[in-house]
Coordinates of C-alpha atoms and ligand atoms in Angstrom, one line a residue:
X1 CA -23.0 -6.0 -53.6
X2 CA -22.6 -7.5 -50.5
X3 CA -24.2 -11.4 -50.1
X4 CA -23.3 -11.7 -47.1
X5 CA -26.1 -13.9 -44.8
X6 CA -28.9 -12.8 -47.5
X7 CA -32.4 -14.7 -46.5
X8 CA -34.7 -16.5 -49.5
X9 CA -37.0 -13.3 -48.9
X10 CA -34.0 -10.9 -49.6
X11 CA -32.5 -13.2 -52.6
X12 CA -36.0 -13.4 -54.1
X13 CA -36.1 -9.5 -54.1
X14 CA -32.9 -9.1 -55.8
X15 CA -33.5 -11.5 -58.2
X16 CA -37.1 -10.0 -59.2
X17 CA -35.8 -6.7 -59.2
X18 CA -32.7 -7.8 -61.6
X19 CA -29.9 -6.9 -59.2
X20 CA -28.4 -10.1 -59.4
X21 CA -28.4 -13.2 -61.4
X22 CA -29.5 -16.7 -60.3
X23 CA -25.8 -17.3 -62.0
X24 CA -23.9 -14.8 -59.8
X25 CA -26.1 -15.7 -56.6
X26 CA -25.1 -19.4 -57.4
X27 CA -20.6 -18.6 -58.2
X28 CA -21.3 -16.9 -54.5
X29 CA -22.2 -19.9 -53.1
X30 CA -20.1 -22.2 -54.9
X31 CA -17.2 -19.6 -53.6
X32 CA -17.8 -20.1 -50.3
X33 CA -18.4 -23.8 -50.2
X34 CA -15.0 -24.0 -52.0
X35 CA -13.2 -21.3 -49.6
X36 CA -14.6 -22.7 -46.2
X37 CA -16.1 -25.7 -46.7
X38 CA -13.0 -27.9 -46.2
X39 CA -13.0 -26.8 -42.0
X40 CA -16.9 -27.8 -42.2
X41 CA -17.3 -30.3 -43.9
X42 CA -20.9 -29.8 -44.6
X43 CA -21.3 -31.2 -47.9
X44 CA -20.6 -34.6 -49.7
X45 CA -21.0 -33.2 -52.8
X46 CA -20.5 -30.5 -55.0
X47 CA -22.2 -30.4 -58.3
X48 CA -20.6 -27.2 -60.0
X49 CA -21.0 -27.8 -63.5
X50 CA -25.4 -28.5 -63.1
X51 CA -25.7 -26.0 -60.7
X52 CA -24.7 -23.5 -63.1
X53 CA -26.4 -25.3 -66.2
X54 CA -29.8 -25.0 -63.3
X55 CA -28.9 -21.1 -62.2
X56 CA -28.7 -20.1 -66.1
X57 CA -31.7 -21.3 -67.4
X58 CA -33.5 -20.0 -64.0
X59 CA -32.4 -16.6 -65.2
X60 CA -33.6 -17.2 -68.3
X61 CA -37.3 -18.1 -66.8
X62 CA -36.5 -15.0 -64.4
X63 CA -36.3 -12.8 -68.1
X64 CA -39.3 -14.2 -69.7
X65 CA -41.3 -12.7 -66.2
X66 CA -41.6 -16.0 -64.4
X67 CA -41.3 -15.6 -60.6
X68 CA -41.8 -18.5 -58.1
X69 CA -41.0 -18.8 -54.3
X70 CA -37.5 -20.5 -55.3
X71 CA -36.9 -19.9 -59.1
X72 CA -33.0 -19.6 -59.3
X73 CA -32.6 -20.4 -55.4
X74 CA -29.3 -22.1 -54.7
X75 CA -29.8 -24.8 -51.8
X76 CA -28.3 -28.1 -50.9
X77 CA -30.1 -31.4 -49.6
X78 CA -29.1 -34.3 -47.5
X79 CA -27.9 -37.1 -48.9
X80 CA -30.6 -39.5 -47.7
X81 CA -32.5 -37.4 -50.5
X82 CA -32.2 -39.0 -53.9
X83 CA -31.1 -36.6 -57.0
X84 CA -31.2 -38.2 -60.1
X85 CA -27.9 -38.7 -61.9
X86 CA -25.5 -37.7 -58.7
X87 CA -24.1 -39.7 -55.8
X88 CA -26.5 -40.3 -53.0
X89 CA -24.6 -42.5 -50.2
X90 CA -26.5 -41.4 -46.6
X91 CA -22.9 -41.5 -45.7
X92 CA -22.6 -45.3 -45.9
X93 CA -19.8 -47.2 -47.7
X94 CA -22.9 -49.3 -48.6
X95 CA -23.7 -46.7 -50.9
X96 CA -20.6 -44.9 -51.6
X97 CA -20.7 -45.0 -55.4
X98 CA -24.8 -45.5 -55.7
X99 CA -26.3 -43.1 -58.1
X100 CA -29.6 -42.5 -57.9
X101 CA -32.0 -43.0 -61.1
X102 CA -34.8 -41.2 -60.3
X103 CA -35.3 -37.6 -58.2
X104 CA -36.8 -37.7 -54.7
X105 CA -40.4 -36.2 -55.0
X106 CA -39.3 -33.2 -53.5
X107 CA -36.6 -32.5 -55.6
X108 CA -38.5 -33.2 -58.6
X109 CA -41.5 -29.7 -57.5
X110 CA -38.2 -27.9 -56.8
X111 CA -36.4 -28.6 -59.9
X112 CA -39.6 -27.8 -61.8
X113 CA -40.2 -24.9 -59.5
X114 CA -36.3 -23.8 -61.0
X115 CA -34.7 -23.9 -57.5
X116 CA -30.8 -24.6 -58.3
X117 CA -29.2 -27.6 -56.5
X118 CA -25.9 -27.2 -55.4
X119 CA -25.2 -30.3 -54.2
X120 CA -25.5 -33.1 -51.2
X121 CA -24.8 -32.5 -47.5
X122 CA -23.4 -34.5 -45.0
X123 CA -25.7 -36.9 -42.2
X124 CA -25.0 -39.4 -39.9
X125 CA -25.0 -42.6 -41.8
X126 CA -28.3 -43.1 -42.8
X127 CA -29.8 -40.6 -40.4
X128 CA -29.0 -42.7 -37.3
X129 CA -27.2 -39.9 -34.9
X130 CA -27.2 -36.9 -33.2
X131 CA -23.7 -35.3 -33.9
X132 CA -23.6 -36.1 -37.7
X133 CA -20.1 -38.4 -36.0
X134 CA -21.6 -41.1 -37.9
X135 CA -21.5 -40.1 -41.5
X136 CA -18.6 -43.0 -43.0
X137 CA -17.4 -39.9 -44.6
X138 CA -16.1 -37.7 -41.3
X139 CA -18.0 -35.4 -39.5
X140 CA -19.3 -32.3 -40.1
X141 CA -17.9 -29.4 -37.7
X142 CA -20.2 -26.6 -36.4
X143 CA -19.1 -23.4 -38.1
X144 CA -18.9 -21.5 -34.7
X145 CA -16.8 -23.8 -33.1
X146 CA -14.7 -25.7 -35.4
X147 CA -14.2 -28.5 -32.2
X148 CA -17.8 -28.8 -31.3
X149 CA -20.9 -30.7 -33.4
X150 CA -23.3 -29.5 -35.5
X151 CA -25.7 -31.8 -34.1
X152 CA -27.5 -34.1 -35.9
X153 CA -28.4 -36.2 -38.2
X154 CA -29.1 -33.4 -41.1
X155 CA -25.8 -31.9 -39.8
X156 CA -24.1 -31.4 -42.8
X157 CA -27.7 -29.4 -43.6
X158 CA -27.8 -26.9 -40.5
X159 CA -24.1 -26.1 -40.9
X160 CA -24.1 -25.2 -44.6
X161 CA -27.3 -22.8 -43.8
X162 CA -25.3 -21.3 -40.5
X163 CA -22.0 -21.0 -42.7
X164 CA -24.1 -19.3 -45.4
X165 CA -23.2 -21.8 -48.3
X166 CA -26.5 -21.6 -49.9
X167 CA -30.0 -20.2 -49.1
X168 CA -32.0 -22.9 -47.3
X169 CA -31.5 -26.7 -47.1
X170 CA -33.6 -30.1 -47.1
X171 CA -33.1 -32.9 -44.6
X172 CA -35.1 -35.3 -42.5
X173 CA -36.2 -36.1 -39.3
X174 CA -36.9 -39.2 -37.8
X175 CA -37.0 -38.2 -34.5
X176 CA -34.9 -34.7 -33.8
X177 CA -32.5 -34.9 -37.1
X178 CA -33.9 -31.4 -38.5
X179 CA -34.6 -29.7 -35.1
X180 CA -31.6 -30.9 -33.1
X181 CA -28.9 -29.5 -35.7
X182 CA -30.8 -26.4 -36.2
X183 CA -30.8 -25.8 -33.1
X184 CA -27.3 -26.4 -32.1
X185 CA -26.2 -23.9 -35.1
X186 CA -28.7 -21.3 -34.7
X187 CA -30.8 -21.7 -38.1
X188 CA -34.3 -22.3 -38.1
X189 CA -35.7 -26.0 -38.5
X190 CA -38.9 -27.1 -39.4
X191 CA -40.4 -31.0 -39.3
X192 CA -43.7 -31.0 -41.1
X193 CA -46.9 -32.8 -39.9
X194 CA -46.2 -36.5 -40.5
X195 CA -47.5 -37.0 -44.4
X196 CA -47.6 -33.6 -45.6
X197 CA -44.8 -33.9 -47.7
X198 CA -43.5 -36.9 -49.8
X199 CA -41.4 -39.1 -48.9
X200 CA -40.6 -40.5 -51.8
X201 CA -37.0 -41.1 -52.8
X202 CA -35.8 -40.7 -49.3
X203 CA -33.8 -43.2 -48.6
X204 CA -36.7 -44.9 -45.1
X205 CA -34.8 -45.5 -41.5
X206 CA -37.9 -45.6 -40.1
X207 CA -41.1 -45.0 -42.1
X208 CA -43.9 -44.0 -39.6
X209 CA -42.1 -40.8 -38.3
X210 CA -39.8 -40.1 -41.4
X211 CA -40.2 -36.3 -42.5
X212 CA -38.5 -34.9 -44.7
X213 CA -37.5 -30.9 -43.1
X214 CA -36.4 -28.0 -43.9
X215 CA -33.8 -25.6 -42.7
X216 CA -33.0 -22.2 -43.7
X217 CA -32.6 -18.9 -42.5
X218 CA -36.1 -17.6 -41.4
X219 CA -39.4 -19.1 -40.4
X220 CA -40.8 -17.4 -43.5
X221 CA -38.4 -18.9 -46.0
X222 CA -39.3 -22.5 -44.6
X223 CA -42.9 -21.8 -45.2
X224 CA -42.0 -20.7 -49.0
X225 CA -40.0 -23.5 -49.6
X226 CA -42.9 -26.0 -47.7
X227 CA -45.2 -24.2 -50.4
X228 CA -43.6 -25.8 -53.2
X229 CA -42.8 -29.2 -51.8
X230 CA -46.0 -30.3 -49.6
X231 CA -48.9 -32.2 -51.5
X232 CA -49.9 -35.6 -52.1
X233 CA -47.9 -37.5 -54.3
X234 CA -48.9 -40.6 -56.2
X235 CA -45.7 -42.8 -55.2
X236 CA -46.2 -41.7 -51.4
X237 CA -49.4 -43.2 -49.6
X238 CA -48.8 -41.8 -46.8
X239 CA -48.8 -38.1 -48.3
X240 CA -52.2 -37.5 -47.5
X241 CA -52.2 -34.8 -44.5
X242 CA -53.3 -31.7 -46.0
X243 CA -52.1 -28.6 -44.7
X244 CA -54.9 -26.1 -43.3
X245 CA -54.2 -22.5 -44.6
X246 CA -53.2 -20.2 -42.1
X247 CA -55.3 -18.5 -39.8
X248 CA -52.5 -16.5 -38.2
X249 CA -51.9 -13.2 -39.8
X250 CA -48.6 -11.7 -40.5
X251 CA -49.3 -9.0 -37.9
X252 CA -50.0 -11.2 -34.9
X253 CA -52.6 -10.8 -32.3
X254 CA -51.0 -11.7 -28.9
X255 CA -53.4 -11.6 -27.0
X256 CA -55.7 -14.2 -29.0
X257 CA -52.7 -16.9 -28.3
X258 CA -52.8 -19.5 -25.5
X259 CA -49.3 -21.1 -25.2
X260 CA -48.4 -24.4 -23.7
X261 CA -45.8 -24.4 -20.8
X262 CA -45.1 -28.1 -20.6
X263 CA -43.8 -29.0 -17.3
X264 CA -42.2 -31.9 -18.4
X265 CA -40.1 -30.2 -20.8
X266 CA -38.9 -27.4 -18.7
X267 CA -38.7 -28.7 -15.2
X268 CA -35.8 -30.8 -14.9
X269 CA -32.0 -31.1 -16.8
X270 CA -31.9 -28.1 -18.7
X271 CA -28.7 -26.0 -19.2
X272 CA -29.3 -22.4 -17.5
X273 CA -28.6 -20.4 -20.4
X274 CA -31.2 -22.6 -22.7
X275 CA -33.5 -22.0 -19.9
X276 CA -32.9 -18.3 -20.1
X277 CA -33.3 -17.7 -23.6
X278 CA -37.0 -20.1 -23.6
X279 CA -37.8 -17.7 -20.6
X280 CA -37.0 -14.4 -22.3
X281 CA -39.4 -15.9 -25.3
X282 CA -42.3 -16.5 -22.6
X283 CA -41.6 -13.2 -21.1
X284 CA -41.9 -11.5 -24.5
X285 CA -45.5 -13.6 -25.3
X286 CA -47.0 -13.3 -21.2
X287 CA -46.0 -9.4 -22.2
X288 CA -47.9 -8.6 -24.8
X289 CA -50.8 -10.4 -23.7
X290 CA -50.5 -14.2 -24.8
X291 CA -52.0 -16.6 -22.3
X292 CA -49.1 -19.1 -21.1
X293 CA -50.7 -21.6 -20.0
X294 CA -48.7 -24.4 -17.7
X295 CA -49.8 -27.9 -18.7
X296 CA -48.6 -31.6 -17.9
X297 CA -48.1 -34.3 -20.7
X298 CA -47.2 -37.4 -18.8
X299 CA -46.0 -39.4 -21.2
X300 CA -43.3 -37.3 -22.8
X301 CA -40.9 -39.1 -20.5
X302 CA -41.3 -42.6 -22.5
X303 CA -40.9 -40.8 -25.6
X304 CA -37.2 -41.7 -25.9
X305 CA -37.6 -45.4 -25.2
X306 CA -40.5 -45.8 -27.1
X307 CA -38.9 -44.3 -29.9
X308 CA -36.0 -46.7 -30.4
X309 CA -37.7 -49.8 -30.1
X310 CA -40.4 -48.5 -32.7
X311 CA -37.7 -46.8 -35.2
X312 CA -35.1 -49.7 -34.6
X313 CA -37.5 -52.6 -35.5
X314 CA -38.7 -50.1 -38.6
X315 CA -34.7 -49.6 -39.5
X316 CA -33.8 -53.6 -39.1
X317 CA -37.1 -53.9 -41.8
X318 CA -35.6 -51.4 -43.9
X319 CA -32.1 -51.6 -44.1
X320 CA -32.8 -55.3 -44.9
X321 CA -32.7 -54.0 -48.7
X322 CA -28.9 -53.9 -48.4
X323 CA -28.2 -57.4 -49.2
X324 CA -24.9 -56.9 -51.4
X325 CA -27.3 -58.3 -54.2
X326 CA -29.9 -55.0 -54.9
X327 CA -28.3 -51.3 -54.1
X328 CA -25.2 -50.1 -53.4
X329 CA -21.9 -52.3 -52.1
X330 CA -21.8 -55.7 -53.8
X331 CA -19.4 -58.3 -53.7
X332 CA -20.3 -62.0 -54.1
X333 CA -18.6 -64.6 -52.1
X334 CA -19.4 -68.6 -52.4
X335 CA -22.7 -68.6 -50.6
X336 CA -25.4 -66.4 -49.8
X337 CA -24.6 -66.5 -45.8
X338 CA -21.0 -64.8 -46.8
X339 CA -22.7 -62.7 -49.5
X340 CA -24.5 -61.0 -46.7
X341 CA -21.7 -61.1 -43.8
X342 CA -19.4 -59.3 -46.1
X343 CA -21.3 -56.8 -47.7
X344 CA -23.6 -55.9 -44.4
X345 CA -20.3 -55.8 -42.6
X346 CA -20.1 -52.5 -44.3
X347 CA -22.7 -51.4 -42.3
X348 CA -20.8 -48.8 -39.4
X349 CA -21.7 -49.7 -36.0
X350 CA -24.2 -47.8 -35.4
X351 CA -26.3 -48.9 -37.9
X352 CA -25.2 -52.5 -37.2
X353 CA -26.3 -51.3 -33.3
X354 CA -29.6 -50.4 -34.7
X355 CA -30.0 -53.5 -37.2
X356 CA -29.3 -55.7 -34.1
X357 CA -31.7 -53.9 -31.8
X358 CA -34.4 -54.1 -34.6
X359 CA -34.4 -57.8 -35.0
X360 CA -34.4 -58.6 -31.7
X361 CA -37.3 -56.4 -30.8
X362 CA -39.4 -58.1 -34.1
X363 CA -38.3 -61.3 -33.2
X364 CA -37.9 -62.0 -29.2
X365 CA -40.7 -63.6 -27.1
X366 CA -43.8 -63.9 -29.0
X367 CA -42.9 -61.7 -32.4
X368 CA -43.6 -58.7 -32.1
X369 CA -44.4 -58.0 -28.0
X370 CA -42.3 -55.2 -27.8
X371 CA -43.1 -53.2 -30.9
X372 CA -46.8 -53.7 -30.0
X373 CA -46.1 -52.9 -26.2
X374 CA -44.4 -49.3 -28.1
X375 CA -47.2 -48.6 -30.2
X376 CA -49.5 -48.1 -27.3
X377 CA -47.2 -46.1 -25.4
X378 CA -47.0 -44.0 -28.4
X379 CA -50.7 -43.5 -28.3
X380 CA -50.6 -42.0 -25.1
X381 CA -48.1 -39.8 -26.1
X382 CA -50.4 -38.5 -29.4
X383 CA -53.0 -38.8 -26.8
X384 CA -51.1 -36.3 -24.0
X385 CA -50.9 -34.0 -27.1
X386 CA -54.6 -34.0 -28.2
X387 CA -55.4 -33.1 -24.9
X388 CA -53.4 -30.3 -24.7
X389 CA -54.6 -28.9 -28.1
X390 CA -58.5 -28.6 -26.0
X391 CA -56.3 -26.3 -24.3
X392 CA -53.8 -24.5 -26.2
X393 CA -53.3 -23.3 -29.6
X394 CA -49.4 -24.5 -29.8
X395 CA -46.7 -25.5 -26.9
X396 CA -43.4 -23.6 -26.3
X397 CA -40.4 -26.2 -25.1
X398 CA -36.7 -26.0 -25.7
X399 CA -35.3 -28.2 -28.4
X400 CA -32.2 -29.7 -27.0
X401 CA -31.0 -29.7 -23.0
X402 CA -27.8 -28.2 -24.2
X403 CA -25.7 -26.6 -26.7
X404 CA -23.3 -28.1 -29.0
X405 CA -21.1 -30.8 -27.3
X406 CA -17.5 -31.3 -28.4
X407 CA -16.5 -33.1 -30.8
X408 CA -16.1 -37.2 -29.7
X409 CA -17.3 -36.2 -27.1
X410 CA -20.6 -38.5 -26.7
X411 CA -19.3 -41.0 -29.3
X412 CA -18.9 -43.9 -26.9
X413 CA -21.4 -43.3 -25.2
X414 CA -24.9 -44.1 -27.4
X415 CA -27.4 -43.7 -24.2
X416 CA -26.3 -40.3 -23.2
X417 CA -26.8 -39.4 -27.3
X418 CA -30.1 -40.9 -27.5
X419 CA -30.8 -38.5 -24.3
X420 CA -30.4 -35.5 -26.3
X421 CA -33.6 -36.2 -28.5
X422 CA -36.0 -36.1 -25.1
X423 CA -37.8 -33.4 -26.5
X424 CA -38.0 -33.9 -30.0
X425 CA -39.0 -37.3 -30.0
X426 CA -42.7 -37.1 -29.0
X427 CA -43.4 -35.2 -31.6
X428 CA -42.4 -37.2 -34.0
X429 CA -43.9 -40.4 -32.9
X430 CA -47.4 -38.0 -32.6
X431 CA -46.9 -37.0 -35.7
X432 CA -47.3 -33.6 -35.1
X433 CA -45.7 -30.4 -36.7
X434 CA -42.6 -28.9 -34.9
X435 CA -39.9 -26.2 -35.5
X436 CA -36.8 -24.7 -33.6
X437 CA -35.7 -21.3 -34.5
X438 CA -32.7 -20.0 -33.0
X439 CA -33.1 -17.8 -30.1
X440 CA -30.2 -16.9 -27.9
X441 CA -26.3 -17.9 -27.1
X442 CA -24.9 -19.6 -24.8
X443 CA -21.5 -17.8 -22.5
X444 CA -19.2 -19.7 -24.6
X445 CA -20.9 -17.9 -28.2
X446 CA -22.7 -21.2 -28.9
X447 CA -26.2 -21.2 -30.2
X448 CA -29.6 -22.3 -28.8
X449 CA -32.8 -23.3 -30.2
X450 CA -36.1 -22.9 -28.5
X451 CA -39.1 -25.3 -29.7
X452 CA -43.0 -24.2 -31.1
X453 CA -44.5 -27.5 -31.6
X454 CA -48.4 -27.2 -33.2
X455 CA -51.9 -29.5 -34.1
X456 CA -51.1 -31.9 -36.7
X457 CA -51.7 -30.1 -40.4
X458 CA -51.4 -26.2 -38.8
X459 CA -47.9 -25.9 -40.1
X460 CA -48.4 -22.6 -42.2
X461 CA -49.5 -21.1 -38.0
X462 CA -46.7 -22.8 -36.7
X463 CA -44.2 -21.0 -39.1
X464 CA -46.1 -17.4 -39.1
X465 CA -46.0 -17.6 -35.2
X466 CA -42.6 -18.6 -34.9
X467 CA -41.1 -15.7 -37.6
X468 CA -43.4 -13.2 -35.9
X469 CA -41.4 -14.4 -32.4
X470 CA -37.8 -14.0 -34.8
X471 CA -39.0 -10.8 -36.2
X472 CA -40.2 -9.8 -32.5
X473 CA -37.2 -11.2 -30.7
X474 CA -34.2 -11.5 -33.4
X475 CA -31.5 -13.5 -32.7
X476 CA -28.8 -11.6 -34.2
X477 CA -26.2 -14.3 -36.0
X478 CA -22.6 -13.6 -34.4
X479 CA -19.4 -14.3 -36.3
X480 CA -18.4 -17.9 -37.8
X481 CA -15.2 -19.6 -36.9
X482 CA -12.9 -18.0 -39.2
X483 CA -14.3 -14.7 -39.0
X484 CA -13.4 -14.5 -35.6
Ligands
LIG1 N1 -31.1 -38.5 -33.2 C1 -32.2 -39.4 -33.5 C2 -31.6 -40.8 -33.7 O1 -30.4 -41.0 -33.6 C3 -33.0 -38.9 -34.6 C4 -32.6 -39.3 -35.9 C5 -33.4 -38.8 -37.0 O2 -34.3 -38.0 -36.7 N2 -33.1 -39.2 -38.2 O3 -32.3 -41.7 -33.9

């Protein structure tokens, strides 16, 4: 039978139908992390031996006549996501041996709901990047052109869904780190509504626009797998946005659609041919009958600026916790001053960047002017958004200027790789739900992304709109690296 680029929908079929075994879907996978895997470098870890203990006793559950969205579903997660038992490092040498001794919320539901973990994919250390360059472990490589990134940070994530090493993936995004990648390898990634899914167990950079996302195939597989993982959660007090069911239905009405055409994202930088493919999208919708609907949201310009000083103060709190006397890296010196100078000098340099920015933005002038001065900028920028939502049901943007960028490329340069997230970031400091599903190529053969961003909580729309635009418009997946 031939595996090759199944979807969750298609596995789910063929494991309901008894074609295949959770154990045989699970040895493919395994396979072809183990055949390609060392030119991608997309995962951390492989964990063979419970993957297979997982797949066999979802078949067993699969026998007895239980069926859920992922029962027997191989798929990996980032490792900022912990998974009791197994390594969990967010690519730091600060954490290079930690084992984690409890399961992340979300990894708990899937567990129970018998998906089958494979193992733990690569990230920029501690989700700070755009390139997944900053994982202490070596990059991950996008799998259609071994010299250029994957994008970032849930690289390691994107690339193992576009190399078709398992059937969706988990990651997180701060401020881009599940849209950018997805974008730059052609997969589709979602970022939830801020609070609809638990955050509990991912390891915070910063905590009021951490998401955890996911990435995977089709629209319609993220929605399955969002079924299973969203909720309240008693160790997550911030879990609390509840998801309204979907109005949308599966066969769209165009016509009853107003789209957002923010001029701010379209009007100035982009490349042609990511300009091109977002116009052939608004074509498609203007054609059958969707109101596009050109709007203005002013603020989207700060979004970048406000969003470092807000997540770098939030990451200089939380990073604190790796003191060489708690988690991860410890070794004691004669005081506590060289305790902490040699095992935060572990730290790579961007997180030390980061850390450094932090403080001095929670500590300079009066305390805390300039994370104060950010907070109301961000309002406007949640406020730009609810207006727009009198107006329009969701807005259509690219997700990244560009495609993938070559390899070392940026790496010296941390402005021009903060640049990249200009359009991601406003929605995560709003809070709002946003996905970017692949929809074109660039001349070189490199993917592109475009961007649906919705009202906070109408996430089940956002992905029924945005698999009705793949199912309308497919974006037929080209050959990998070494197939060409
Ligand atoms: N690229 C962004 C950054 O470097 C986003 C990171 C993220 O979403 N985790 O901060």
């Amino acid at each position: 039978m031939d595996l090759n680029n199944l979807t969750l929908a298609a596995a789910r079929q063929l494991l309901d139908n008894r074609q295949i075994t959770s154990r045989q879907l699970t040895e493919y996978y395994l396979r072809r992390l183990k055949k390609y895997d060392d030119q991608v470098h997309a995962s951390l870890l492989i964990d063979e031996t419970g993957a297979l203990k997982q797949a066999d006793e979802a078949d067993q559950r699969l026998i007895s006549g239980d069926q859920t969205g992922v029962l027997g579903i191989p798929y990996l997660v980032k490792d900022n996501i912990l998974t009791k038992g197994l390594k969990t490092t967010a690519a730091s040498k600060i954490l290079a041996d930690y084992i984690a001794p409890y399961d992340a919320t979300v990894i708990a539901k899937l567990r129970q709901s018998g998906a089958v973990l494979l193992g733990k994919a690569n990230l920029d250390e501690f989700a700070h990047g755009t390139s997944t360059e900053n994982s202490a472990m070596g990059p991950t490589k996008n799998p259609y052109d071994l010299e250029r990134v994957p994008g970032g940070s849930s690289g390691g994530s994107a690339a193992a869904v576009a190399a078709d090493f398992c059937l969706f993936a988990l990651g997180s995004d701060t401020g881009g780190s599940v849209r950018h990648p997805a974008s730059l390898c052609g997969v589709v990634g979602y970022k939830p509504s801020y609070g609809a899914i638990s955050r509990h167990g991912l390891i915070a950079m910063a905590s009021s626009t951490d998401v955890i996302g996911i990435l995977a195939k089709t629209a319609s597989d993220a929605a399955s797998v969002l079924r299973i993982i969203a909720g309240q959660d008693k160790f997550d007090a911030t879990a609390q946005t509840k998801l309204a069911t979907a109005k949308i239905k599966d066969k769209i009405n165009w016509a009853d659609l107003r789209i957002g055409w923010p001029d701010e994202y379209v009007s100035t930088g982009l490349d042609l041919a990511v300009l091109d493919s977002l116009t052939q999208v608004k074509n498609f919708l203007q054609e059958h009958g969707a109101k596009i609907i050109p709007l203005s949201l002013p603020s989207t310009k700060y979004g970048v600026a406000v969003y470092h000083v807000i997540t770098s103060a939030e990451v200089s709190a939380n990073l604190a916790r790796f003191d060489g006397l708690r988690y991860g890296y410890k070794q004691s010196a004669a005081s506590l001053n060289e305790t902490y100078l040699i095992n935060r000098g572990h730290f790579g340099a961007e997180a030390k960047r980061r850390i450094m920015l932090g403080t001095y933005i929670l500590s300079a002038g009066d305390g805390c002017f300039y994370y104060n001065q950010a907070q109301r900028v961000r309002r406007w920028i949640s406020y730009d958004f609810d207006q727009a939502w009198e107006k329009v049901d969701f807005l259509l943007t690219p997700t990244v200027p560009r495609p993938a960028f070559r390899l070392s490329q940026k790496i010296n340069d941390p402005l021009s790789l903060y640049l990249e997230d200009a359009l991601l970031t406003p929605a995560s400091l709003a809070g709002v739900p946003a996905v970017s599903w692949p929809t074109g190529w660039s001349g070189d053969g490199l993917p592109i992304g475009s961007q649906l961003i919705g009202p906070l909580g109408n996430d089940y729309d956002l992905l029924t709109l945005t698999q009705a635009m793949q199912t309308a418009l497919p974006c037929l997946r080209r050959r990998l690296a070494w197939e060409k």
